[in-house]
Structure formats: structure tokens, C-alpha cells
CSV table of C-alpha atoms and ligand atoms in Angstrom, one decimal:
chain,number,residue,atom,x,y,z
A,1168,MET,CA,-0.3,0.1,-0.1
A,1169,ILE,CA,3.0,2.5,0.7
A,1170,LYS,CA,5.1,1.7,-1.1
A,1171,LYS,CA,8.3,4.8,-0.9
A,1172,CYS,CA,10.5,5.9,1.2
A,1173,LEU,CA,11.7,9.3,1.4
A,1174,PHE,CA,16.2,10.0,3.1
A,1175,PRO,CA,16.5,12.9,3.5
A,1176,VAL,CA,20.4,13.1,3.4
A,1177,ALA,CA,21.7,16.4,2.7
A,1178,GLY,CA,22.6,18.0,5.9
A,1179,TYR,CA,26.4,18.8,6.7
A,1180,GLY,CA,26.3,16.4,9.9
A,1181,THR,CA,27.6,20.1,11.4
A,1182,ARG,CA,28.2,17.5,15.1
A,1183,PHE,CA,30.4,14.6,13.7
A,1184,LEU,CA,33.1,17.2,12.0
A,1185,PRO,CA,35.2,16.7,11.3
A,1186,ALA,CA,34.6,13.1,10.2
A,1187,THR,CA,31.6,14.7,8.5
A,1188,LYS,CA,34.4,16.8,6.5
A,1189,ALA,CA,35.0,14.5,3.3
A,1190,MET,CA,32.6,11.4,4.0
A,1191,PRO,CA,27.9,11.7,4.3
A,1192,LYS,CA,27.4,11.0,8.7
A,1193,GLU,CA,24.8,8.4,6.8
A,1194,MET,CA,27.9,6.6,5.7
A,1195,LEU,CA,28.9,6.2,9.5
A,1196,PRO,CA,29.3,2.9,10.6
A,1197,ILE,CA,27.4,2.0,14.1
A,1198,VAL,CA,29.8,-1.7,14.3
A,1199,ASN,CA,30.1,-3.1,10.7
A,1200,LYS,CA,26.7,-1.2,8.5
A,1201,PRO,CA,26.2,2.2,7.8
A,1202,LEU,CA,23.7,3.6,9.9
A,1203,VAL,CA,21.7,4.6,6.6
A,1204,HIS,CA,22.0,0.7,6.1
A,1205,TYR,CA,19.9,0.3,9.3
A,1206,GLY,CA,17.5,3.4,8.2
A,1207,VAL,CA,16.9,1.2,4.7
A,1208,GLU,CA,15.9,-2.3,6.2
A,1209,GLU,CA,14.0,-1.4,8.9
A,1210,ALA,CA,12.3,0.5,5.7
A,1211,LEU,CA,12.5,-2.9,4.0
A,1212,ASP,CA,11.1,-4.7,6.2
A,1213,ALA,CA,7.5,-2.3,6.3
A,1214,GLY,CA,7.2,-2.9,2.8
A,1215,LEU,CA,8.3,0.4,1.1
A,1216,PHE,CA,10.9,-1.0,-0.9
A,1217,GLU,CA,11.2,2.5,-3.2
A,1218,ILE,CA,14.3,4.4,-1.8
A,1219,GLY,CA,14.5,7.8,-2.7
A,1220,PHE,CA,17.5,9.7,-1.6
A,1221,VAL,CA,17.6,13.1,-0.8
A,1222,THR,CA,21.3,14.2,-1.5
A,1223,GLY,CA,23.9,16.9,-1.3
A,1224,ARG,CA,27.4,17.6,-1.8
A,1225,ASN,CA,29.8,14.8,-0.5
A,1226,LYS,CA,27.1,12.0,-0.4
A,1227,ARG,CA,28.7,9.9,-3.9
A,1228,ALA,CA,29.4,7.8,-1.3
A,1229,ILE,CA,26.0,6.3,-0.8
A,1230,ASN,CA,24.5,5.9,-3.9
A,1231,ASP,CA,27.5,3.2,-4.3
A,1232,TYR,CA,27.0,2.3,-1.1
A,1233,PHE,CA,23.3,0.8,-2.1
A,1234,ASP,CA,24.9,-0.1,-6.4
A,1235,THR,CA,27.1,-3.4,-6.8
A,1236,ASN,CA,31.5,-2.9,-6.3
A,1237,TYR,CA,32.5,-5.6,-9.0
A,1238,GLU,CA,36.0,-4.6,-8.6
A,1239,LEU,CA,35.8,-5.4,-5.4
A,1240,GLU,CA,33.1,-8.4,-5.2
A,1241,ASN,CA,35.3,-10.5,-7.6
A,1242,GLU,CA,38.2,-10.1,-5.4
A,1243,ILE,CA,36.4,-11.5,-2.6
A,1244,SER,CA,34.3,-13.9,-4.8
A,1245,GLY,CA,34.9,-17.7,-3.0
A,1246,SER,CA,36.8,-16.7,-0.2
A,1247,GLY,CA,35.4,-16.5,3.3
A,1248,LYS,CA,34.8,-12.8,3.1
A,1249,GLU,CA,31.5,-12.8,0.3
A,1250,ALA,CA,29.2,-13.2,3.3
A,1251,LEU,CA,30.6,-10.4,4.6
A,1252,LEU,CA,28.6,-8.9,1.5
A,1253,SER,CA,25.2,-10.5,2.9
A,1254,ASP,CA,23.4,-8.2,3.8
A,1255,ILE,CA,23.9,-5.2,1.4
A,1256,ARG,CA,23.5,-7.7,-1.5
A,1257,ASP,CA,20.2,-8.6,0.5
A,1258,VAL,CA,19.3,-5.3,0.6
A,1259,ILE,CA,20.7,-4.1,-3.0
A,1260,ASP,CA,17.9,-7.4,-3.8
A,1261,ARG,CA,15.1,-5.9,-2.3
A,1262,GLY,CA,14.9,-2.6,-2.5
A,1263,THR,CA,14.9,0.1,-5.8
A,1264,PHE,CA,17.4,3.0,-5.2
A,1265,SER,CA,17.0,6.6,-6.9
A,1266,THR,CA,18.4,9.7,-6.2
A,1267,THR,CA,17.5,13.6,-6.3
A,1268,ARG,CA,19.7,16.8,-5.2
A,1269,GLN,CA,19.0,19.2,-2.5
A,1270,SER,CA,21.0,21.8,-4.3
A,1271,GLU,CA,20.4,24.1,-1.4
A,1272,MET,CA,20.3,23.7,2.5
A,1273,LEU,CA,17.0,25.3,3.2
A,1274,GLY,CA,15.5,22.7,5.9
A,1275,LEU,CA,13.9,19.5,6.6
A,1276,GLY,CA,10.7,20.7,5.3
A,1277,HIS,CA,12.1,22.1,1.8
A,1278,ALA,CA,14.5,18.4,2.2
A,1279,ILE,CA,11.3,16.8,2.1
A,1280,LEU,CA,9.9,18.9,-0.5
A,1281,THR,CA,12.9,18.5,-2.7
A,1282,GLY,CA,11.6,14.8,-2.9
A,1283,GLU,CA,8.4,15.2,-3.9
A,1284,THR,CA,10.4,14.1,-8.3
A,1285,LEU,CA,10.2,10.5,-6.4
A,1286,ILE,CA,7.7,10.6,-4.4
A,1287,GLY,CA,4.4,11.1,-6.6
A,1288,ASP,CA,0.4,12.3,-5.2
A,1289,GLU,CA,0.4,9.6,-2.8
A,1290,PRO,CA,1.6,7.7,0.6
A,1291,PHE,CA,5.1,8.2,1.5
A,1292,GLY,CA,7.7,7.1,4.8
A,1293,VAL,CA,9.9,9.4,5.5
A,1294,VAL,CA,13.4,8.2,7.8
A,1295,LEU,CA,15.8,10.4,9.3
A,1296,ALA,CA,18.4,7.9,9.8
A,1297,ASP,CA,20.7,10.2,12.2
A,1298,ASP,CA,17.8,8.3,15.0
A,1299,LEU,CA,18.7,4.6,15.2
A,1300,CYS,CA,15.5,2.4,16.0
A,1301,PHE,CA,15.5,-1.2,17.3
A,1302,GLY,CA,12.1,-2.9,17.4
A,1303,GLN,CA,13.8,-5.3,19.8
A,1304,GLU,CA,10.4,-7.3,20.4
A,1305,TYR,CA,8.1,-5.5,18.0
A,1306,ASP,CA,8.5,-4.6,14.4
A,1307,GLY,CA,10.0,-1.7,13.3
A,1308,VAL,CA,9.9,1.4,14.7
A,1309,LEU,CA,7.7,2.1,10.2
A,1310,SER,CA,6.3,-1.1,10.0
A,1311,GLN,CA,5.0,0.0,13.3
A,1312,MET,CA,3.4,3.0,11.5
A,1313,VAL,CA,2.4,1.3,8.6
A,1314,GLU,CA,-0.6,-0.6,11.0
A,1315,MET,CA,-1.5,3.4,11.7
A,1316,TYR,CA,-1.3,4.2,9.2
A,1317,LYS,CA,-4.0,1.3,7.4
A,1318,GLN,CA,-6.7,2.2,10.1
A,1319,PHE,CA,-6.5,6.3,10.9
A,1320,ARG,CA,-5.4,7.3,6.8
A,1321,CYS,CA,-3.4,9.9,7.8
A,1322,THR,CA,-0.2,11.4,8.4
A,1323,ILE,CA,1.4,9.6,11.2
A,1324,VAL,CA,4.4,10.6,13.5
A,1325,ALA,CA,6.0,9.3,15.9
A,1326,ILE,CA,6.9,10.4,19.0
A,1327,GLU,CA,8.4,9.7,22.2
A,1328,GLU,CA,8.6,11.1,25.6
A,1329,VAL,CA,11.4,13.2,26.7
A,1330,PRO,CA,13.1,14.8,29.7
A,1331,ALA,CA,11.9,19.3,29.5
A,1332,ASP,CA,15.2,19.9,29.2
A,1333,GLN,CA,15.6,18.0,26.4
A,1334,VAL,CA,13.2,19.8,24.1
A,1335,GLU,CA,14.6,22.3,22.6
A,1336,LYS,CA,16.6,19.5,20.9
A,1337,PHE,CA,13.2,19.3,19.1
A,1338,GLY,CA,9.5,19.2,17.5
A,1339,ILE,CA,7.3,19.2,19.8
A,1340,ILE,CA,3.2,18.1,19.9
A,1341,ALA,CA,0.1,18.7,22.4
A,1342,GLY,CA,-3.2,16.6,21.3
A,1343,ASP,CA,-5.8,14.6,22.3
A,1344,MET,CA,-5.4,11.4,23.2
A,1345,ILE,CA,-6.8,7.8,21.3
A,1346,ARG,CA,-5.3,5.2,23.1
A,1347,ASP,CA,-1.8,6.0,25.8
A,1348,ASP,CA,0.3,5.4,22.6
A,1349,LEU,CA,-1.8,7.4,20.1
A,1350,TYR,CA,-2.9,11.5,20.1
A,1351,ARG,CA,-5.0,13.2,17.1
A,1352,VAL,CA,-2.4,16.5,16.8
A,1353,THR,CA,-3.6,19.8,17.8
A,1354,ASP,CA,-0.5,22.5,18.2
A,1355,MET,CA,3.0,21.5,17.0
A,1356,VAL,CA,6.8,23.5,18.4
A,1357,GLU,CA,10.0,23.3,16.6
A,1358,LYS,CA,12.8,23.5,19.3
A,1359,PRO,CA,10.4,25.5,21.9
A,1360,LYS,CA,12.6,26.6,24.9
A,1361,PRO,CA,11.3,24.2,28.1
A,1362,GLU,CA,9.0,27.6,30.0
A,1363,ASP,CA,7.7,26.5,26.3
A,1364,ALA,CA,6.1,23.3,25.6
A,1365,PRO,CA,3.4,22.5,25.1
A,1366,THR,CA,4.5,18.4,26.2
A,1367,ASN,CA,7.3,16.4,26.5
A,1368,LEU,CA,6.3,14.8,23.7
A,1369,ALA,CA,8.7,14.9,21.0
A,1370,ILE,CA,8.3,14.1,17.2
A,1371,ILE,CA,11.8,11.7,16.4
A,1372,GLY,CA,12.7,10.9,12.3
A,1373,ARG,CA,9.8,8.8,11.1
A,1374,TYR,CA,7.2,9.5,9.9
A,1375,ILE,CA,4.0,8.6,7.2
A,1376,LEU,CA,2.5,11.5,5.0
A,1377,THR,CA,0.6,12.0,2.9
A,1378,PRO,CA,0.9,13.4,-0.2
A,1379,ASP,CA,-1.3,16.9,0.1
A,1380,ILE,CA,2.1,18.0,2.3
A,1381,PHE,CA,4.0,19.1,-0.7
A,1382,ASP,CA,1.5,21.4,-1.5
A,1383,ILE,CA,1.1,22.7,2.0
A,1384,ILE,CA,5.5,22.8,2.4
A,1385,ARG,CA,5.3,24.9,-0.6
A,1386,ASP,CA,2.8,28.0,1.2
A,1387,THR,CA,5.3,27.4,4.4
A,1388,PRO,CA,7.5,30.8,4.7
A,1389,PRO,CA,10.9,29.9,5.9
A,1390,GLY,CA,10.3,29.8,10.6
A,1391,LYS,CA,13.2,28.7,12.9
A,1392,ASN,CA,16.6,29.4,12.0
A,1393,GLY,CA,15.2,30.6,9.1
A,1394,GLU,CA,15.1,27.1,7.5
A,1395,VAL,CA,11.2,25.3,5.8
A,1396,GLN,CA,9.9,23.2,8.8
A,1397,ILE,CA,8.9,20.2,8.2
A,1398,THR,CA,6.8,20.9,11.6
A,1399,ASP,CA,5.4,24.0,10.6
A,1400,ALA,CA,3.6,22.0,7.5
A,1401,LEU,CA,2.6,18.7,9.4
A,1402,LEU,CA,0.8,22.0,11.7
A,1403,GLN,CA,-0.9,23.1,9.7
A,1404,GLN,CA,-2.1,19.6,8.4
A,1405,ALA,CA,-3.1,18.9,10.9
A,1406,LYS,CA,-5.2,22.0,11.4
A,1407,LYS,CA,-6.5,21.6,7.8
A,1408,GLY,CA,-7.4,17.5,8.4
A,1409,CYS,CA,-4.9,14.7,10.3
A,1410,VAL,CA,-2.5,14.2,11.8
A,1411,MET,CA,-1.5,11.2,14.6
A,1412,ALA,CA,1.3,11.0,17.1
A,1413,TYR,CA,1.9,7.8,17.6
A,1414,LYS,CA,4.3,6.7,20.5
A,1415,PHE,CA,6.1,3.8,19.2
A,1416,LYS,CA,7.4,0.8,20.9
A,1417,GLY,CA,11.1,0.5,21.2
A,1418,LYS,CA,14.7,2.4,21.3
A,1419,ARG,CA,15.5,5.0,19.6
A,1420,PHE,CA,19.7,6.5,19.4
A,1421,ASP,CA,20.6,10.3,18.0
A,1422,CYS,CA,22.9,8.5,16.1
A,1423,GLY,CA,23.9,12.5,15.3
A,1424,SER,CA,25.1,13.5,18.6
A,1425,ILE,CA,28.3,11.7,19.9
A,1426,GLU,CA,26.7,10.4,22.9
A,1427,GLY,CA,24.0,8.6,21.2
A,1428,PHE,CA,26.3,7.5,18.5
A,1429,ILE,CA,28.1,5.7,21.5
A,1430,ASP,CA,25.1,4.3,23.3
A,1431,ALA,CA,24.6,2.9,19.6
A,1432,THR,CA,27.3,1.3,18.9
A,1433,ASN,CA,27.4,-0.2,22.2
A,1434,TYR,CA,23.6,-1.4,22.2
A,1435,CYS,CA,24.1,-3.3,19.0
A,1436,TYR,CA,27.0,-4.3,19.2
A,1437,ASP,CA,25.5,-6.7,22.7
A,1438,HIS,CA,22.1,-6.7,21.9
A,1439,VAL,CA,22.0,-6.9,17.4
A,1440,TYR,CA,25.6,-7.8,16.1
A,1441,LYS,CA,26.3,-10.8,18.2
A,1442,LYS,CA,22.9,-12.2,18.2
B,2826,UTP,P1,20.2,17.7,10.8
B,2826,UTP,O1,19.3,18.8,12.0
B,2826,UTP,O2,20.7,16.6,11.9
B,2826,UTP,O3,20.9,18.1,10.8
B,2826,UTP,O4,19.2,17.0,10.2
B,2826,UTP,P2,22.6,17.9,10.0
B,2826,UTP,O5,22.7,18.9,9.3
B,2826,UTP,O6,22.3,16.7,9.3
B,2826,UTP,O7,22.9,17.7,10.8
B,2826,UTP,P3,23.8,18.7,12.3
B,2826,UTP,O8,22.7,19.6,12.6
B,2826,UTP,O9,24.3,19.6,12.0
B,2826,UTP,O10,24.9,18.3,13.1
B,2826,UTP,C1,17.8,16.4,9.8
B,2826,UTP,C2,17.6,15.5,9.2
B,2826,UTP,O11,18.0,16.3,8.2
B,2826,UTP,C3,17.9,16.3,6.4
B,2826,UTP,C4,19.5,16.0,7.1
B,2826,UTP,O12,20.4,15.2,6.7
B,2826,UTP,C5,18.6,15.5,8.8
B,2826,UTP,O13,19.2,13.4,8.0
B,2826,UTP,N1,18.2,17.7,6.4
B,2826,UTP,C6,18.3,19.0,6.7
B,2826,UTP,C7,18.4,18.0,4.6
B,2826,UTP,O14,18.3,16.5,3.9
B,2826,UTP,N2,18.9,19.1,4.3
B,2826,UTP,C8,18.2,20.4,4.7
B,2826,UTP,O15,18.1,21.4,4.9
B,2826,UTP,C9,18.2,20.0,6.4
């Protein structure tokens, strides 16, 4: 039903400089796989097999990663090392990969609008690969959200509770509670000061968006930090129709920050890699 997933990967990743000076942040490895690999696997597991990247300068490595490397494969073919490529080969077999380019970094909302050419007029997923999510004993977060979409047929954003002193890093929602893990959004604020935050329910980097969002983004002026904020567009969408916020099951790591990246590496080594 939903088959496309957009990966906005055009950001500079300044929090990881100098590592990200000449390589995309999304290619930083968590144990033995780059961050973006985990995000794409999560999308494929949710049935979203048409993968679209919104890239920028210095992002060629992402396209190369999701393509065959004949020289390397030829070199290790028949050796014990061939098995090390089985994960990425499997991902490449299961999906299609397209790219469009955001020529100016005008914000996440603008990056998503840039992806319209890859999406067209259908609902789609969005994954910010630096938010690394594990469903643990549950399905992946995007799979859980697809189930929500089947019920409500409207935009779904993933949320989690954050400590009050962290709200300034996120888009924060307020809404009418439908069930323990589900809110119908009535308000959204991008990176509020703790005293201005309506709740501590933070939007994380997983979305299912209905395609009317593109027209709404087109009409959204630059907001916080002079960037076109997806949060501002989502608030308009919530006012016009319906946006649901879903408290997902599982664990999330902010791999755009050093601390989150280290925590994710330790978790992944113990709970994913060794299994
Ligand atoms: P971030 O706020 O994490 O920015 O963007 P960043 O540049 O990646 O990292 P820092 O803060 O400088 O360290 C959130 C997501 O939106 C994408 C980024 O690639 C990231 O996945 N993004 C942001 C774009 O694709 N284009 C933009 O203009 C802005």
C-alpha cells in the first residue's frame, strides 16, 4: 500500500566534524554497517521498497553503497569474506534506489519537498537515518506506523517522551489522547524553550506523510533558524485535516550526537551484532 520511502540525507552533519568533512554522516558505521543501512532495512521490512535519497554535496558514497561494486566483489568472490557482503546484497536485491539533489540546505521541510519528484501523489515514509531505531521484541518502528496508517489513513508522526530539559532539540506536539500510545495532534512547536513547550512529546525521525503535505510545504514560509520546517507544515496539515502522533514501541538513539552514537554502538554490539 505504501511503497515509497524518502531519506533526506543532504544535511552537513556539523556535530560530527571533522569526520563529516568529506563523508556523509549517514555512512558512519554502527559496528559494521553504516547508519543509513539500518534505516533502509527498517523501510524494506515495512514493505517500503522504493527508496529515494535527497542528497547534497559530498553524498556520493551513499549512492555507491547501494550499488554493486564489481571490482571488490570479484576480488573476494569464493573467499570466506564474501559472506560479509550478504547483508548489503540482500538490501540491494529487495529495493530500488533513486536520488534527487537538494541544491541548497533550506531545511528538512524543503528537503522533503525536493523529494516530491521521487514520490508523486501517494503516501510515503520518511526516515531520518541518524535516528537509529530498534523495535526490539516488536516490529520495526516504520512497520508499526504502517499499521497505524492502515487504520487512520492520515499523516502519522512517531513520538517519544523526552526529559523537559531536552525539548529544545525537537519538534514537540500537543494533542488529544486517543489511546495510551496515540494522540490526534492539535499543536506543534519546533524546538521550544522548556517553559514554552506544550508537552514533552517529541517528534523523532520517522514519518508517514500523505502527499497533500507537498502543497502545504510550498506555502510554508521559513521558520526557526530561517529553515523551512516540516513541523510548521505538519501543524497546518493537522489544522486542515488530521495528523496522528504515535508513541512507538522500541528504542531510539540520536546518532547525530556523539553520545547517542556511542550508546547506539554499544547497544548494537550487544543486542544486534552478536545475535
Ligand atoms: P539535522 O538537524 O540533524 O542537521 O537534520 P544535519 O546537518 O544532518 O546535522 P548537524 O545538526 O549539522 O550535525 C535532520 C535531517 O534532515 C536532513 C539531514 O540530512 C538530517 O537527516 N536535512 C536537513 C536535509 O536533508 N536538508 C536540509 O536542508 C536540512
